[in-house]
PDB file of C-alpha atoms in Angstrom:
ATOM      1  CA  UNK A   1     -77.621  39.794  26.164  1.00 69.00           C
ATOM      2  CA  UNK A   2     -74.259  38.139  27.256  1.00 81.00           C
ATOM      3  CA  UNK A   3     -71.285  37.735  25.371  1.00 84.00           C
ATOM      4  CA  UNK A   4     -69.641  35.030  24.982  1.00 89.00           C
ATOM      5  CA  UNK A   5     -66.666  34.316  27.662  1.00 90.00           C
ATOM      6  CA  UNK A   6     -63.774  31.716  27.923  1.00 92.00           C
ATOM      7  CA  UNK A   7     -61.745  31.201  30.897  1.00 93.00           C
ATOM      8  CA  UNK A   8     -58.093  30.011  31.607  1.00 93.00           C
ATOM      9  CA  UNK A   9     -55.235  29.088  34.340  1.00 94.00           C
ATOM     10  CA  UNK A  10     -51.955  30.210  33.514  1.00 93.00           C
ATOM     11  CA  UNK A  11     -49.522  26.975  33.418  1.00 90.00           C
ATOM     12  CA  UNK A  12     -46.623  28.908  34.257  1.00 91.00           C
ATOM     13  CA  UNK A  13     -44.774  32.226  33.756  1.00 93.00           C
ATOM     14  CA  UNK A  14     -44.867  34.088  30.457  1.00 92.00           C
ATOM     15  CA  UNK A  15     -46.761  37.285  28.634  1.00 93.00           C
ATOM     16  CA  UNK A  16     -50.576  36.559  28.317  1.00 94.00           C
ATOM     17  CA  UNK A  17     -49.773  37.494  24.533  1.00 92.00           C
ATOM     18  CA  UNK A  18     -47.910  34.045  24.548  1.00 94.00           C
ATOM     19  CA  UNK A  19     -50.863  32.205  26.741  1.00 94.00           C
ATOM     20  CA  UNK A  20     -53.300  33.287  24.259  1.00 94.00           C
ATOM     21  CA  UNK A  21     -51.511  31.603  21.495  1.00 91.00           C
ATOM     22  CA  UNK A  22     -51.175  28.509  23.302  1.00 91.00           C
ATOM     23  CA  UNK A  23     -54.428  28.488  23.851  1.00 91.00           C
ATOM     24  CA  UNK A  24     -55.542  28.401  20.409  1.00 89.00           C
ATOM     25  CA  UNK A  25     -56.595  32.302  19.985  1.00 91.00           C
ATOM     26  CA  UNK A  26     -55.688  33.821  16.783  1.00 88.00           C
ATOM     27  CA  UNK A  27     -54.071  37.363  16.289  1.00 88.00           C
ATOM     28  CA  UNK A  28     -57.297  38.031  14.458  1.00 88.00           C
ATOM     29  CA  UNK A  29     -59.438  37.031  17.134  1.00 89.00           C
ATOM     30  CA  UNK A  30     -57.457  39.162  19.502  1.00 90.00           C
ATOM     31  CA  UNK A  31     -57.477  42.438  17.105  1.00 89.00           C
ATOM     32  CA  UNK A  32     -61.512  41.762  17.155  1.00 88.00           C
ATOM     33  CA  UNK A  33     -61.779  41.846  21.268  1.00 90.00           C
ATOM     34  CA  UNK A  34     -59.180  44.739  21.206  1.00 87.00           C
ATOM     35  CA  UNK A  35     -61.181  47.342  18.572  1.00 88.00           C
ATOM     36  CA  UNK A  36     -64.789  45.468  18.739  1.00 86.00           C
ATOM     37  CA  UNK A  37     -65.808  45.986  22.139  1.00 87.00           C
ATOM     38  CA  UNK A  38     -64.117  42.418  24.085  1.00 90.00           C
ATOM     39  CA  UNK A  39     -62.073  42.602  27.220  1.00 93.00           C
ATOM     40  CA  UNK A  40     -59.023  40.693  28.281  1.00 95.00           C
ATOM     41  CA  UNK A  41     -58.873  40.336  32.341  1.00 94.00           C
ATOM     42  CA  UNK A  42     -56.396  38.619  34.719  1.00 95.00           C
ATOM     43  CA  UNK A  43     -57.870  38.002  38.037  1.00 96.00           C
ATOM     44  CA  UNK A  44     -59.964  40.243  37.463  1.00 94.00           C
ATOM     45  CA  UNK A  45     -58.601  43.073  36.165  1.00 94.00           C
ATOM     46  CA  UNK A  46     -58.565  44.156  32.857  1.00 94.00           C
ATOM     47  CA  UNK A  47     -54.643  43.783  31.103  1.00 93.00           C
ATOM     48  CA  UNK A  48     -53.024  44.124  27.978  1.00 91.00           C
ATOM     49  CA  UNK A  49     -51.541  41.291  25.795  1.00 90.00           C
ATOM     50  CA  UNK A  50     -48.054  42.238  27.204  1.00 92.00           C
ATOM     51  CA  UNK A  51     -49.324  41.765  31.241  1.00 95.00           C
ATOM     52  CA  UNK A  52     -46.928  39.258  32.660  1.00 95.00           C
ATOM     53  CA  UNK A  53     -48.703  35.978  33.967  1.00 94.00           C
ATOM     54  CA  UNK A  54     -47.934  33.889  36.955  1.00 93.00           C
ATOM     55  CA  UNK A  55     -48.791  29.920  37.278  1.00 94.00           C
ATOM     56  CA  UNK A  56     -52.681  30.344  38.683  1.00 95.00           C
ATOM     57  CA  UNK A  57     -53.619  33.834  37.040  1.00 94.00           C
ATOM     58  CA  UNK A  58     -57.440  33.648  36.358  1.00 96.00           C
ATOM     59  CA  UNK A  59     -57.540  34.788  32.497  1.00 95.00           C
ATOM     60  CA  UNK A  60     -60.794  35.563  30.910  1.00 95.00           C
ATOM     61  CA  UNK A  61     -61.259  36.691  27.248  1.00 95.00           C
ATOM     62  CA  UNK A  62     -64.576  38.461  26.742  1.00 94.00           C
ATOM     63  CA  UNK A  63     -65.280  38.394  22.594  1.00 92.00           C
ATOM     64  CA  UNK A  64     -67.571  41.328  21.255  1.00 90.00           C
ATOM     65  CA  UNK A  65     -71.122  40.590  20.881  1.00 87.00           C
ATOM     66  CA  UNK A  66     -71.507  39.554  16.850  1.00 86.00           C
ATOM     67  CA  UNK A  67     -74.867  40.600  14.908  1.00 80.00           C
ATOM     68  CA  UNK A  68     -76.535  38.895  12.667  1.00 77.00           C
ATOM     69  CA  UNK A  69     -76.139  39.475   8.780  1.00 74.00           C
ATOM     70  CA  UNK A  70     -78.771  41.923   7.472  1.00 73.00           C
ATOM     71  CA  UNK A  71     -79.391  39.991   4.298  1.00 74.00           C
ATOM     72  CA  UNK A  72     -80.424  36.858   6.896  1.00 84.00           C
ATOM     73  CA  UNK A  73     -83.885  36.561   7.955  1.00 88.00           C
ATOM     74  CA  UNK A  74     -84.621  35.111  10.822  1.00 91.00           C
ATOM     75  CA  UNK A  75     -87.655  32.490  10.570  1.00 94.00           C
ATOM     76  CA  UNK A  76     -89.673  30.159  12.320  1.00 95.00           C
ATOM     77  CA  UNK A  77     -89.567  26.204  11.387  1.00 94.00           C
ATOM     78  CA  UNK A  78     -88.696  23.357  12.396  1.00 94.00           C
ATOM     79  CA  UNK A  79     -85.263  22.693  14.296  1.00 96.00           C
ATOM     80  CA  UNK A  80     -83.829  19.378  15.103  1.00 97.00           C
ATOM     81  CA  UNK A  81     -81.456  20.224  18.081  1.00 98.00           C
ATOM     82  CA  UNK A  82     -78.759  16.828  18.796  1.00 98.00           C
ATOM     83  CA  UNK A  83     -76.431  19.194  20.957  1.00 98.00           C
ATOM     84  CA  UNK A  84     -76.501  22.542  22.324  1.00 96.00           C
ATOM     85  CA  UNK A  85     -74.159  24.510  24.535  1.00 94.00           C
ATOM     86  CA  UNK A  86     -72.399  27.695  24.612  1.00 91.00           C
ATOM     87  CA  UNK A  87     -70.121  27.350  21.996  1.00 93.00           C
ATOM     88  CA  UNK A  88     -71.872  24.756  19.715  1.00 96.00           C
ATOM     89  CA  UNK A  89     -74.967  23.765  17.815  1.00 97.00           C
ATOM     90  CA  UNK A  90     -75.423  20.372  16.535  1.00 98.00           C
ATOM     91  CA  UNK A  91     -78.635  20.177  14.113  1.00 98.00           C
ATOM     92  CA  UNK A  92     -79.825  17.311  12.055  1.00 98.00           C
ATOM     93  CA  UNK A  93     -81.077  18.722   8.965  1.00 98.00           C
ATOM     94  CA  UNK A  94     -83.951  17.441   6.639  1.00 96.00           C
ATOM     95  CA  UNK A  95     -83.469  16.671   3.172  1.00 96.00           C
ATOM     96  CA  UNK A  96     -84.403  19.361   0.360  1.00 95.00           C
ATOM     97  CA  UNK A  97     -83.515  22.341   2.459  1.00 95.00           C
ATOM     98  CA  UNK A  98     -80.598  24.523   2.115  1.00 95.00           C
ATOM     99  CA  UNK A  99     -77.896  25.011   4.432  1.00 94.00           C
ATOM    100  CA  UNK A 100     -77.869  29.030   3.768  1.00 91.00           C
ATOM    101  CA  UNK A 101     -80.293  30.945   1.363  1.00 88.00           C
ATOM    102  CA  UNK A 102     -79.665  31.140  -2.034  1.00 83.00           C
ATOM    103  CA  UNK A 103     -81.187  33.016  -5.062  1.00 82.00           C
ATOM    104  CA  UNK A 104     -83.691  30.343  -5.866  1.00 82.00           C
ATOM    105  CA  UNK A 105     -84.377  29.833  -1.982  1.00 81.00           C
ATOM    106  CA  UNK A 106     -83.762  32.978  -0.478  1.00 82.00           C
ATOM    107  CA  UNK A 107     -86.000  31.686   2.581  1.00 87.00           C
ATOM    108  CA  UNK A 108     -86.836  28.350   4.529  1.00 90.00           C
ATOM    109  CA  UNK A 109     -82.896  27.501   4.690  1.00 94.00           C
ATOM    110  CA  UNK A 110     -81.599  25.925   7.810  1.00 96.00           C
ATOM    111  CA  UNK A 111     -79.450  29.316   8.288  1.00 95.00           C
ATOM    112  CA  UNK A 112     -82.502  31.483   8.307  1.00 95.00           C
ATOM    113  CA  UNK A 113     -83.989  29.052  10.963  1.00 96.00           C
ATOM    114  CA  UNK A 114     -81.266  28.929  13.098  1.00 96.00           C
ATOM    115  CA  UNK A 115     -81.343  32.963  13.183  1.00 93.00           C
ATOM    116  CA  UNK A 116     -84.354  32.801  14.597  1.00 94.00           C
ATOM    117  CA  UNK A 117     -83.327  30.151  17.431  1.00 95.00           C
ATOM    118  CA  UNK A 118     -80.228  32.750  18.026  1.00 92.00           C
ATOM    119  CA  UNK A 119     -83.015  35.950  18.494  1.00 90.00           C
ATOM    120  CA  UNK A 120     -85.637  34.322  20.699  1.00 92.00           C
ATOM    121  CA  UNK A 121     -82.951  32.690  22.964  1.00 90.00           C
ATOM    122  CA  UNK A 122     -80.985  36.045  22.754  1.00 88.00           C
ATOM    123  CA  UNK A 123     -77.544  34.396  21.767  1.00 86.00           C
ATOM    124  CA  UNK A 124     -75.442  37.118  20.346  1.00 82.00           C
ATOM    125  CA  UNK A 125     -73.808  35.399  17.338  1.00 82.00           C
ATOM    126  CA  UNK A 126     -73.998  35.257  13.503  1.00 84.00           C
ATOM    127  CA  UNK A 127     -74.022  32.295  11.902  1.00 84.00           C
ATOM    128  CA  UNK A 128     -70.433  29.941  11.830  1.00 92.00           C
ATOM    129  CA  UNK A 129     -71.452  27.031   9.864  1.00 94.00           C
ATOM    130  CA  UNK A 130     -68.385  24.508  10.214  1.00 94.00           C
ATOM    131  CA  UNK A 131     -69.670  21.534   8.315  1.00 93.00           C
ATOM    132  CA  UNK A 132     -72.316  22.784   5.444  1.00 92.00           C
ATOM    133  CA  UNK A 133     -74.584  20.038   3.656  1.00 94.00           C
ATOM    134  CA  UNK A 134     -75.802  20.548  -0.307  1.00 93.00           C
ATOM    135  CA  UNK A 135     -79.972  21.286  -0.142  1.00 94.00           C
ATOM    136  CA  UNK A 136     -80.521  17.068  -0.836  1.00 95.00           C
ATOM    137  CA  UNK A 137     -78.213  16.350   1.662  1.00 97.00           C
ATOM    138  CA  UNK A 138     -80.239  14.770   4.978  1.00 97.00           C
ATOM    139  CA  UNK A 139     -78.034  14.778   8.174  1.00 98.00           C
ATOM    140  CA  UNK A 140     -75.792  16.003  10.764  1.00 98.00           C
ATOM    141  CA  UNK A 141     -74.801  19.745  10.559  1.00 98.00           C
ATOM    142  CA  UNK A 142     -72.045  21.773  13.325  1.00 97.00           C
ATOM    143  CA  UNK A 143     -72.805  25.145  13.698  1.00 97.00           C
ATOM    144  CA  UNK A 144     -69.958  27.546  16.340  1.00 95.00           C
ATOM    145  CA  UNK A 145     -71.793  30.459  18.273  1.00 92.00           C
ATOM    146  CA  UNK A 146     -68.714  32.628  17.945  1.00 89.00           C
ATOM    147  CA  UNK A 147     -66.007  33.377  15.795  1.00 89.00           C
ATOM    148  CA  UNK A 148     -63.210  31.932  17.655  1.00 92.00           C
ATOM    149  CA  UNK A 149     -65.231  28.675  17.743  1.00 94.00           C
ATOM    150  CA  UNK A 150     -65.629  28.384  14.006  1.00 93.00           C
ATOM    151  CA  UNK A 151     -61.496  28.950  14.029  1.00 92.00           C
ATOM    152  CA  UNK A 152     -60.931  26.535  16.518  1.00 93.00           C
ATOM    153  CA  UNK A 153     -63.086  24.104  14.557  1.00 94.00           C
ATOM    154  CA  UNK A 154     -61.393  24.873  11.232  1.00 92.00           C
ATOM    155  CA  UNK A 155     -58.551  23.776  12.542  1.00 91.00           C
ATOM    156  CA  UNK A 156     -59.424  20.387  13.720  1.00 92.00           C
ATOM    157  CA  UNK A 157     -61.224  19.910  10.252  1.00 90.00           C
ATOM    158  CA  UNK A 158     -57.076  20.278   8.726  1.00 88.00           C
ATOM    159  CA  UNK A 159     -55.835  18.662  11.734  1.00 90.00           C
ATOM    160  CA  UNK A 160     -58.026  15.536  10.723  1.00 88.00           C
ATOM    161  CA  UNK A 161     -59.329  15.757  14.289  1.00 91.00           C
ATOM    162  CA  UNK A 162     -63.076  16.455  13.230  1.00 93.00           C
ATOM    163  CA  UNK A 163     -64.697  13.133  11.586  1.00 93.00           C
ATOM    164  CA  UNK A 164     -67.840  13.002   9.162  1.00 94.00           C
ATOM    165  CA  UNK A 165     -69.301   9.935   7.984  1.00 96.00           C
ATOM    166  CA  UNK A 166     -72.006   9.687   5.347  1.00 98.00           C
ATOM    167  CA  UNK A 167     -74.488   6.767   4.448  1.00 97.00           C
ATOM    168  CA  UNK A 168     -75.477   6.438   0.385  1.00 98.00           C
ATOM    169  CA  UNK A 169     -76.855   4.654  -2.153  1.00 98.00           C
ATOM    170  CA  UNK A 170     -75.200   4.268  -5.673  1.00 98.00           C
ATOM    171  CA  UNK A 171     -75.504   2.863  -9.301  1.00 97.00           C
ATOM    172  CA  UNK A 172     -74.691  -0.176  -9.950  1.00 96.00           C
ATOM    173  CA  UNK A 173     -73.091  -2.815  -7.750  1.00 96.00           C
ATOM    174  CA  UNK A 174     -69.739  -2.137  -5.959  1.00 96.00           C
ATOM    175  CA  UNK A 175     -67.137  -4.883  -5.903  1.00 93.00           C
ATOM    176  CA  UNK A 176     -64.463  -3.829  -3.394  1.00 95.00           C
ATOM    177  CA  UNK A 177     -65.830  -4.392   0.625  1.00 97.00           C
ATOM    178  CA  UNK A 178     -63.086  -1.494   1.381  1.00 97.00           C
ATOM    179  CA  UNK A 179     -61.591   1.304  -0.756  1.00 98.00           C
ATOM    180  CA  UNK A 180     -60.624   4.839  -1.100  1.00 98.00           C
ATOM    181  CA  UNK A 181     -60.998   7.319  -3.909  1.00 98.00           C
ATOM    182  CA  UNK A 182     -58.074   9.716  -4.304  1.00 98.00           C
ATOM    183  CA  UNK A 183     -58.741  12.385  -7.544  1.00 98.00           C
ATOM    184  CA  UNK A 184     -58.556  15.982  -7.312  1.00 98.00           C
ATOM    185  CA  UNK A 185     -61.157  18.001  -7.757  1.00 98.00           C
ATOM    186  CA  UNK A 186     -61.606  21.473  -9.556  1.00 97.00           C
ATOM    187  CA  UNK A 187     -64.558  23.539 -10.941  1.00 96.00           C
ATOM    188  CA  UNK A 188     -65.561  22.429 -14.313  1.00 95.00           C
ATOM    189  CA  UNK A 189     -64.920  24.824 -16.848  1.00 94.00           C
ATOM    190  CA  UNK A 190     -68.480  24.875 -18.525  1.00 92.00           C
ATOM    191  CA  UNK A 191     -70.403  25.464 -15.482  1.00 92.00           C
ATOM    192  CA  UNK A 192     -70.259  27.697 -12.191  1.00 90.00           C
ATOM    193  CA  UNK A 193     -71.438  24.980  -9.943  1.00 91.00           C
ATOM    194  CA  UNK A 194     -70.564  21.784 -11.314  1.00 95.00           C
ATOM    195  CA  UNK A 195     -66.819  20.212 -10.331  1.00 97.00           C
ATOM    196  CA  UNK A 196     -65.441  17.582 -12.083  1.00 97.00           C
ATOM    197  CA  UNK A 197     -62.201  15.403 -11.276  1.00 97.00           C
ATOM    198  CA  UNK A 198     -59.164  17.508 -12.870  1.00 97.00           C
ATOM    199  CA  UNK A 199     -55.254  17.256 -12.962  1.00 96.00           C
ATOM    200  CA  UNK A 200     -54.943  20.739 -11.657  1.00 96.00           C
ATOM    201  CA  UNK A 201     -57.406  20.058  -8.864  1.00 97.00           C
ATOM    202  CA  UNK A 202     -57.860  20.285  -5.092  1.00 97.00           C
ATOM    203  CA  UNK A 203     -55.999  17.072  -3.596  1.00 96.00           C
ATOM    204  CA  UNK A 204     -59.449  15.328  -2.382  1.00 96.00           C
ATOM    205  CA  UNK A 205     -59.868  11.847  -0.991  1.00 96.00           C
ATOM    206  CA  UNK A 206     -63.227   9.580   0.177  1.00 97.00           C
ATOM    207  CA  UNK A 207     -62.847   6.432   2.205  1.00 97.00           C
ATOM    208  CA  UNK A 208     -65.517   3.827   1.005  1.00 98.00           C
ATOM    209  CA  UNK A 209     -66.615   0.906   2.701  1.00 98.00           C
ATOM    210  CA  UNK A 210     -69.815  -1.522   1.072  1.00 98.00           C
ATOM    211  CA  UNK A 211     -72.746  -2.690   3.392  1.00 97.00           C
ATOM    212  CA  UNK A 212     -75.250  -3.931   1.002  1.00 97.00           C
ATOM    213  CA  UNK A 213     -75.088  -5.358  -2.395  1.00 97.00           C
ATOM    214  CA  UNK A 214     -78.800  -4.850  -4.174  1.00 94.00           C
ATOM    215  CA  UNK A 215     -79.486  -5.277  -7.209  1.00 90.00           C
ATOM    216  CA  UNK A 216     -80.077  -2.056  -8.868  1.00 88.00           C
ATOM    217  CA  UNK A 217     -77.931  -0.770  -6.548  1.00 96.00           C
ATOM    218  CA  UNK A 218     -75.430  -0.665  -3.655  1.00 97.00           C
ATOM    219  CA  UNK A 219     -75.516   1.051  -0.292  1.00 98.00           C
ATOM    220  CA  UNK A 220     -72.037   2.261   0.809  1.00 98.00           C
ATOM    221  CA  UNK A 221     -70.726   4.060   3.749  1.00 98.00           C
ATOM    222  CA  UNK A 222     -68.381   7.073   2.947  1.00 98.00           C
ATOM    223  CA  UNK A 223     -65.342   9.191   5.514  1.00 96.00           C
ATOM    224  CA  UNK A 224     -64.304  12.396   4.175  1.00 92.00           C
ATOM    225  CA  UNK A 225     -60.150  12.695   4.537  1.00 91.00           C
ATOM    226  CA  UNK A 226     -60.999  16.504   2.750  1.00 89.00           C
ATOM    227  CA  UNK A 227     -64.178  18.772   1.950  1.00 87.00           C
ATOM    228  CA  UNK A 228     -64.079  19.477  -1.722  1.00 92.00           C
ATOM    229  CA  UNK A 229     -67.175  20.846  -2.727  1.00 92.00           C
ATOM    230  CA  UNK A 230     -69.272  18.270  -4.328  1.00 96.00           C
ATOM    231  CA  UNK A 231     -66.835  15.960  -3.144  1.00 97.00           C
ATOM    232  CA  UNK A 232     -68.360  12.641  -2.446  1.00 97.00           C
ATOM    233  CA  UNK A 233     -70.780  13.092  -5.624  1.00 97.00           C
ATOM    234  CA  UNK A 234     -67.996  13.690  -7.871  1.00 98.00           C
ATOM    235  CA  UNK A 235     -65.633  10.887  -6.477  1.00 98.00           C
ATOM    236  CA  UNK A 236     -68.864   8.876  -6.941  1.00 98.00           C
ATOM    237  CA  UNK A 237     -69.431   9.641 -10.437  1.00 98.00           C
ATOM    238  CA  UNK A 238     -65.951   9.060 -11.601  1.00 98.00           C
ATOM    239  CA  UNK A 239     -65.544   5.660 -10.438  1.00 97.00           C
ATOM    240  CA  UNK A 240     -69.318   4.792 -12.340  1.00 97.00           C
ATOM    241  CA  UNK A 241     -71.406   4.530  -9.536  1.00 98.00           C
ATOM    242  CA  UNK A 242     -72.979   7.883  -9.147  1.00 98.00           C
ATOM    243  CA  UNK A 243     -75.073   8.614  -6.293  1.00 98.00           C
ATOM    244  CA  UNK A 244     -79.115   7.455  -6.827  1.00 97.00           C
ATOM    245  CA  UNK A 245     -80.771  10.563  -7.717  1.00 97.00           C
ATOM    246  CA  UNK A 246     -78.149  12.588  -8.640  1.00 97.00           C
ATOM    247  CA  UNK A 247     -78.984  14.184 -12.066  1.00 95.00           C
ATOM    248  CA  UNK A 248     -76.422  16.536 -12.115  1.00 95.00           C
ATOM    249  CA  UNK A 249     -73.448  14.118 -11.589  1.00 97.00           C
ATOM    250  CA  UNK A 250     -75.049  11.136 -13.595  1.00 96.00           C
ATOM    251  CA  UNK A 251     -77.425   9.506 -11.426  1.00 96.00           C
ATOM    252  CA  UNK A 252     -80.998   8.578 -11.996  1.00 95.00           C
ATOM    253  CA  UNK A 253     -84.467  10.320 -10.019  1.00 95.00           C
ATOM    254  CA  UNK A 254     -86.400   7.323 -10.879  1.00 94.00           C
ATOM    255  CA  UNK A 255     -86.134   5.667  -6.968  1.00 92.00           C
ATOM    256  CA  UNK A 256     -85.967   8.825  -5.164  1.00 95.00           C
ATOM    257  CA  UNK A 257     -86.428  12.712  -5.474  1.00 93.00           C
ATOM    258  CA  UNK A 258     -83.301  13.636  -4.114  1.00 96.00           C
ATOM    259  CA  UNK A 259     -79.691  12.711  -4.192  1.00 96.00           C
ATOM    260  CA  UNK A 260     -79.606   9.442  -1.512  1.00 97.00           C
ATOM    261  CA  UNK A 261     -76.538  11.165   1.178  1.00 98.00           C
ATOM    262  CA  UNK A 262     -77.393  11.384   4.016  1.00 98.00           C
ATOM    263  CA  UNK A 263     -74.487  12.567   6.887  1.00 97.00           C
ATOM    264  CA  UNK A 264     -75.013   9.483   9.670  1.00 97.00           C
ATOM    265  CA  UNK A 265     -72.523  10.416  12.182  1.00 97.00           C
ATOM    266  CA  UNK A 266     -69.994  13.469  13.007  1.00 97.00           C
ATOM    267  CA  UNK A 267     -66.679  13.305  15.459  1.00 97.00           C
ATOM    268  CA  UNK A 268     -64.974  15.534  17.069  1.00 96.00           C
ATOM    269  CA  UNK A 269     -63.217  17.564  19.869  1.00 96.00           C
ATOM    270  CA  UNK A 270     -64.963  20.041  21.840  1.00 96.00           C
ATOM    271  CA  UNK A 271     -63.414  23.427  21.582  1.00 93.00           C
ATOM    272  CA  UNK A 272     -63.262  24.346  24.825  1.00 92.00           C
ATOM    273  CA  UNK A 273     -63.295  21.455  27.383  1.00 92.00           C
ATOM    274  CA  UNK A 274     -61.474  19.142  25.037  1.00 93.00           C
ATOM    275  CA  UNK A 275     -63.649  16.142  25.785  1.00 96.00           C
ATOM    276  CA  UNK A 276     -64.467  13.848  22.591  1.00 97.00           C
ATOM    277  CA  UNK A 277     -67.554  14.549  20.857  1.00 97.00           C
ATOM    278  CA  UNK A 278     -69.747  11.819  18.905  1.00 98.00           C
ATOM    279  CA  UNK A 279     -72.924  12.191  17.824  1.00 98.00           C
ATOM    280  CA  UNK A 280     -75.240  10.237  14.851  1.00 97.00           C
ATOM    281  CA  UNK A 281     -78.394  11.152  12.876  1.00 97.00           C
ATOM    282  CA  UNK A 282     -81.102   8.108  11.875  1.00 95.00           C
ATOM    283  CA  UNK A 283     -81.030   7.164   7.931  1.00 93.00           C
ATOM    284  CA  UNK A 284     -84.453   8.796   6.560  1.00 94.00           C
ATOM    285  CA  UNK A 285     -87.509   7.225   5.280  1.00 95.00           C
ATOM    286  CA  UNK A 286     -86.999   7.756   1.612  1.00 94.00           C
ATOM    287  CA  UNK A 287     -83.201   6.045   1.716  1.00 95.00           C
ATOM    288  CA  UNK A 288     -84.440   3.151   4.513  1.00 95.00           C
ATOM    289  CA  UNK A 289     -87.435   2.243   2.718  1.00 93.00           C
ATOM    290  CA  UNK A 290     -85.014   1.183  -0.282  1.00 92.00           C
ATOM    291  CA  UNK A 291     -82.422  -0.150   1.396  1.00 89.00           C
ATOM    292  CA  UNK A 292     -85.533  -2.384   3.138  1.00 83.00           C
TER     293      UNK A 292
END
């Protein structure tokens, strides 16, 4: 089983210590390569943080082989693969299945799949989940094969350099063409998983744009600016047009079994070669045949 490796050219003169930082590598990542089992080498030869580097030194940063949670199963099932390499894994998940197992689904979740993609094609990583959907959400889901990845990718998602972009239906029929919610968001007090918008909240905003007036309802396309838990079903809810089949926030089950989100297309920059990443996910058949 291989570890996972990144290579780099020196720019110019400097401690490798200083290199690393530039290029993107955390002091935790480097404490996990120093005491887990990685290895730093300069042309070739294995340094210290504190090696001095010359313009066209050959670094490579060798990151400890990861294992796999022991309370994750790894199962078979079905996995829709939109982008695989090294570093990332871009799935397209179904609706009604959780991201990660829970206590009412402790198997069948998109995390316990993926585990079992990691074993049989002996990639030696946990699971680093960068963009996590609710269990009715349908769509696009980015998934790092190593730890530094999953940092890297954190911070484009505060950067504002990674871009999500969800599809729903909603109660009622929207007026604006163009609008965005800003309301904080915090955990409401009578419930452990329900959020609610809240003065003392998490600063949260939702950029909505309409595309089709019906007349039960309206089908709107929604940008994230922050990932609040909940975040587009509560911003939903509070302006009165709660997402179509989404009990717990308001919405009704009587068109559809599931809450009608669906995560059409995702954005962003690769983590390692730094070329611009776009990929999108088809609506599915329970939200098309209503919009039809």
């Amino acid at each position: 089983m291989k570890p996972f490796e990144l290579k780099y050219v020196a720019g110019q003169q400097g401690l490798l210590r200083e290199a690393l930082h530039n290029w993107g590598i955390s002091k935790r990542t480097l404490a996990s390569v120093k005491y887990g089992g990685g290895q730093i080498t300069v042309n070739g030869k294995e340094v210290t943080v504190r090696h001095p580097l010359e313009p066209g030194d050959a670094v490579t940063v060798v990151f400890p082989l990861e294992e796999l949670g022991k309370g994750l199963q790894a199962e078979k099932g079905d996995l829709k693969i939109v982008f695989e390499d090294d570093s990332l894994l871009i799935v397209d998940k179904p609706p009604l299945q959780n991201t990660i197992p829970s206590r009412e689904h402790p198997s069948g979740s998109l995390a316990n799949i993926v585990a079992k993609h990691f074993e049989e094609n002996e990639i030696p990583a946990t699971l680093h989940i960068a963009t996590r959907l609710d269990r009715d959400t349908s769509g696009l889901v980015c998934i790092a094969k190593n730890r530094h990845i999953h940092h890297m990718l954190s911070i484009q998602q505060q950067e504002k350099k990674m871009s999500r972009r969800y599809e729903a239906l909603v109660h009622g029929r929207v007026d604006h063409e163009r609008f965005t919610i800003t309301a904080p968001i915090g955990r409401k007090n009578s419930s452990i998983i329900e959020r609610e918008v809240r003065a003392d909240g998490q600063f949260a905003e939702t950029e909505v744009r309409l595309l089709k007036v019906f007349s039960d309802f309206s089908h709107v396309q929604l940008k994230l600016n922050t990932g609040r838990t909940h975040q587009i079903r509560v911003h939903l809810a509070h302006i009165n047009h709660p997402l179509v089949g989404d009990d717990l926030y308001g919405g009704s089950r009587e068109l559809i079994s599931r809450q009608a989100l669906h995560c059409r297309e995702l954005e962003m920059i690769h983590p390692v070669t730094g070329e611009a990443l776009k990929f999108k996910s088809a609506n599915r058949e329970d939200m098309l045949s209503l919009i039809k």
